[in-house]
């Protein structure tokens, strides 16, 4: 995968909940994130991104040219302005995201803390960026090995 795609994914990670979000409160102190959490976070983001894009496109088709409102997963009232079918898509995305995060050994609270910290911590942002690159390269190498004659 290209570096620009990784950058776009990381940008999405730092803003992953701009459309589908979870309320995250920033603490005044710097968050310590270990290497395992960095990897788990990156894996979660990579698994969530295609689902987020699909949900966004489906909702966009349903509501037409209107701008999609900010949807906060743990604030059901943020979905009130959506038509019922679009609400269902948003709820399904939120539920899937929670499962993905849990499957990668993070709590939603911890995922949100890391998301907020990325916005304020360049070193952590770079570490996650590099981890996303590594994971994508590993995935591409595995795919290539499976598809090789």
mmCIF file of C-alpha atoms in Angstrom:
data_model
loop_
_atom_site.group_PDB
_atom_site.id
_atom_site.type_symbol
_atom_site.label_atom_id
_atom_site.label_comp_id
_atom_site.label_asym_id
_atom_site.label_seq_id
_atom_site.Cartn_x
_atom_site.Cartn_y
_atom_site.Cartn_z
ATOM 1 C CA UNK A 1 0.000 0.000 0.000
ATOM 2 C CA UNK A 2 1.161 3.532 -0.592
ATOM 3 C CA UNK A 3 2.437 5.936 2.014
ATOM 4 C CA UNK A 4 -0.319 8.380 1.093
ATOM 5 C CA UNK A 5 -2.958 5.769 1.952
ATOM 6 C CA UNK A 6 -1.312 5.219 5.347
ATOM 7 C CA UNK A 7 -1.243 8.956 5.941
ATOM 8 C CA UNK A 8 -4.927 9.153 5.002
ATOM 9 C CA UNK A 9 -5.680 6.263 7.350
ATOM 10 C CA UNK A 10 -3.764 7.924 10.183
ATOM 11 C CA UNK A 11 -5.531 11.191 9.514
ATOM 12 C CA UNK A 12 -8.774 9.262 9.628
ATOM 13 C CA UNK A 13 -7.650 7.646 12.867
ATOM 14 C CA UNK A 14 -7.052 10.980 14.485
ATOM 15 C CA UNK A 15 -10.444 12.077 13.223
ATOM 16 C CA UNK A 16 -12.059 8.646 12.999
ATOM 17 C CA UNK A 17 -14.963 9.796 15.034
ATOM 18 C CA UNK A 18 -15.557 13.053 13.188
ATOM 19 C CA UNK A 19 -18.538 11.426 11.567
ATOM 20 C CA UNK A 20 -18.877 8.357 13.758
ATOM 21 C CA UNK A 21 -17.506 9.252 17.114
ATOM 22 C CA UNK A 22 -17.260 8.424 20.738
ATOM 23 C CA UNK A 23 -16.992 11.209 23.245
ATOM 24 C CA UNK A 24 -13.400 11.411 24.318
ATOM 25 C CA UNK A 25 -12.160 13.665 27.060
ATOM 26 C CA UNK A 26 -8.580 14.826 26.990
ATOM 27 C CA UNK A 27 -6.615 14.727 30.200
ATOM 28 C CA UNK A 28 -4.184 17.543 30.872
ATOM 29 C CA UNK A 29 -1.345 15.073 31.331
ATOM 30 C CA UNK A 30 0.531 13.248 28.604
ATOM 31 C CA UNK A 31 -0.740 9.745 28.051
ATOM 32 C CA UNK A 32 1.750 6.883 28.178
ATOM 33 C CA UNK A 33 1.055 4.371 25.423
ATOM 34 C CA UNK A 34 3.101 1.181 25.204
ATOM 35 C CA UNK A 35 4.153 -0.588 21.994
ATOM 36 C CA UNK A 36 1.489 -3.276 22.337
ATOM 37 C CA UNK A 37 -1.221 -0.611 22.607
ATOM 38 C CA UNK A 38 0.202 1.198 19.579
ATOM 39 C CA UNK A 39 -0.017 -2.012 17.537
ATOM 40 C CA UNK A 40 -3.503 -2.826 18.842
ATOM 41 C CA UNK A 41 -4.666 0.708 18.083
ATOM 42 C CA UNK A 42 -3.260 0.584 14.543
ATOM 43 C CA UNK A 43 -4.843 -2.825 13.923
ATOM 44 C CA UNK A 44 -8.178 -1.496 15.162
ATOM 45 C CA UNK A 45 -8.008 1.522 12.882
ATOM 46 C CA UNK A 46 -7.107 -0.607 9.873
ATOM 47 C CA UNK A 47 -10.022 -2.946 10.578
ATOM 48 C CA UNK A 48 -12.486 -0.101 11.219
ATOM 49 C CA UNK A 49 -11.659 2.119 8.270
ATOM 50 C CA UNK A 50 -13.292 0.080 5.472
ATOM 51 C CA UNK A 51 -16.419 -0.336 7.611
ATOM 52 C CA UNK A 52 -16.490 3.399 8.365
ATOM 53 C CA UNK A 53 -16.178 4.260 4.682
ATOM 54 C CA UNK A 54 -18.935 1.808 3.759
ATOM 55 C CA UNK A 55 -21.290 3.116 6.457
ATOM 56 C CA UNK A 56 -20.561 6.714 5.459
ATOM 57 C CA UNK A 57 -21.308 5.971 1.790
ATOM 58 C CA UNK A 58 -24.507 4.092 2.613
ATOM 59 C CA UNK A 59 -25.769 6.913 4.820
ATOM 60 C CA UNK A 60 -24.759 9.484 2.219
ATOM 61 C CA UNK A 61 -26.830 7.656 -0.420
ATOM 62 C CA UNK A 62 -29.818 7.517 1.902
ATOM 63 C CA UNK A 63 -29.848 11.173 2.874
ATOM 64 C CA UNK A 64 -28.891 12.495 -0.545
ATOM 65 C CA UNK A 65 -26.981 15.728 -0.907
ATOM 66 C CA UNK A 66 -27.401 16.749 2.708
ATOM 67 C CA UNK A 67 -24.308 16.920 4.858
ATOM 68 C CA UNK A 68 -24.031 13.962 7.211
ATOM 69 C CA UNK A 69 -24.307 15.178 10.793
ATOM 70 C CA UNK A 70 -21.688 14.256 13.364
ATOM 71 C CA UNK A 71 -22.674 10.911 14.836
ATOM 72 C CA UNK A 72 -21.330 10.113 18.283
ATOM 73 C CA UNK A 73 -21.600 6.419 19.043
ATOM 74 C CA UNK A 74 -22.199 6.810 22.762
ATOM 75 C CA UNK A 75 -24.670 9.669 22.289
ATOM 76 C CA UNK A 76 -27.846 8.224 20.736
ATOM 77 C CA UNK A 77 -29.345 11.703 20.424
ATOM 78 C CA UNK A 78 -26.653 12.526 17.828
ATOM 79 C CA UNK A 79 -28.439 10.127 15.483
ATOM 80 C CA UNK A 80 -31.887 11.680 15.894
ATOM 81 C CA UNK A 81 -31.680 13.700 12.690
ATOM 82 C CA UNK A 82 -30.986 10.602 10.583
ATOM 83 C CA UNK A 83 -33.711 8.627 8.807
ATOM 84 C CA UNK A 84 -34.400 5.257 10.460
ATOM 85 C CA UNK A 85 -32.461 3.197 7.908
ATOM 86 C CA UNK A 86 -29.456 5.509 8.262
ATOM 87 C CA UNK A 87 -29.704 5.240 12.070
ATOM 88 C CA UNK A 88 -29.548 1.469 11.732
ATOM 89 C CA UNK A 89 -26.393 1.731 9.617
ATOM 90 C CA UNK A 90 -24.783 4.092 12.145
ATOM 91 C CA UNK A 91 -25.704 1.862 15.098
ATOM 92 C CA UNK A 92 -24.343 -1.198 13.297
ATOM 93 C CA UNK A 93 -21.102 0.651 12.545
ATOM 94 C CA UNK A 94 -20.763 1.738 16.171
ATOM 95 C CA UNK A 95 -21.397 -1.799 17.425
ATOM 96 C CA UNK A 96 -18.905 -3.243 14.925
ATOM 97 C CA UNK A 97 -16.297 -0.659 15.938
ATOM 98 C CA UNK A 98 -16.655 -1.535 19.595
ATOM 99 C CA UNK A 99 -16.207 -5.221 18.752
ATOM 100 C CA UNK A 100 -13.144 -4.464 16.617
ATOM 101 C CA UNK A 101 -11.524 -2.415 19.375
ATOM 102 C CA UNK A 102 -12.264 -5.131 21.948
ATOM 103 C CA UNK A 103 -10.925 -7.834 19.593
ATOM 104 C CA UNK A 104 -7.644 -5.902 19.537
ATOM 105 C CA UNK A 105 -7.407 -5.879 23.346
ATOM 106 C CA UNK A 106 -8.356 -2.249 23.915
ATOM 107 C CA UNK A 107 -11.300 -0.729 25.703
ATOM 108 C CA UNK A 108 -13.283 1.995 23.989
ATOM 109 C CA UNK A 109 -12.106 4.378 26.693
ATOM 110 C CA UNK A 110 -8.458 3.543 26.017
ATOM 111 C CA UNK A 111 -8.941 3.772 22.242
ATOM 112 C CA UNK A 112 -10.457 7.234 22.706
ATOM 113 C CA UNK A 113 -7.656 8.328 25.022
ATOM 114 C CA UNK A 114 -5.094 7.325 22.401
ATOM 115 C CA UNK A 115 -7.100 9.084 19.668
ATOM 116 C CA UNK A 116 -7.060 12.316 21.656
ATOM 117 C CA UNK A 117 -3.371 11.923 22.500
ATOM 118 C CA UNK A 118 -2.431 11.498 18.818
ATOM 119 C CA UNK A 119 -3.775 14.979 18.157
ATOM 120 C CA UNK A 120 -1.417 16.468 20.743
ATOM 121 C CA UNK A 121 1.599 14.148 20.636
ATOM 122 C CA UNK A 122 3.698 14.149 17.468
ATOM 123 C CA UNK A 123 5.940 11.295 18.651
ATOM 124 C CA UNK A 124 2.935 9.047 19.259
ATOM 125 C CA UNK A 125 1.393 10.076 15.949
ATOM 126 C CA UNK A 126 4.632 9.130 14.155
ATOM 127 C CA UNK A 127 4.848 5.846 16.050
ATOM 128 C CA UNK A 128 1.312 4.913 15.019
ATOM 129 C CA UNK A 129 1.974 6.055 11.454
ATOM 130 C CA UNK A 130 5.039 3.803 11.260
ATOM 131 C CA UNK A 131 3.084 0.924 12.783
ATOM 132 C CA UNK A 132 0.322 1.371 10.201
ATOM 133 C CA UNK A 133 2.959 1.260 7.451
ATOM 134 C CA UNK A 134 4.531 -1.872 8.904
ATOM 135 C CA UNK A 135 1.182 -3.640 9.270
ATOM 136 C CA UNK A 136 0.141 -2.738 5.747
ATOM 137 C CA UNK A 137 3.466 -3.905 4.334
ATOM 138 C CA UNK A 138 3.158 -7.184 6.244
ATOM 139 C CA UNK A 139 -0.385 -7.617 4.961
ATOM 140 C CA UNK A 140 0.680 -6.888 1.381
ATOM 141 C CA UNK A 141 3.563 -9.361 1.665
ATOM 142 C CA UNK A 142 1.216 -12.062 2.963
ATOM 143 C CA UNK A 143 -1.270 -11.356 0.177
ATOM 144 C CA UNK A 144 1.477 -11.491 -2.410
ATOM 145 C CA UNK A 145 2.780 -14.789 -1.026
ATOM 146 C CA UNK A 146 -0.714 -16.314 -1.137
ATOM 147 C CA UNK A 147 -1.308 -15.119 -4.691
ATOM 148 C CA UNK A 148 2.086 -16.206 -5.996
ATOM 149 C CA UNK A 149 2.125 -19.281 -8.240
#
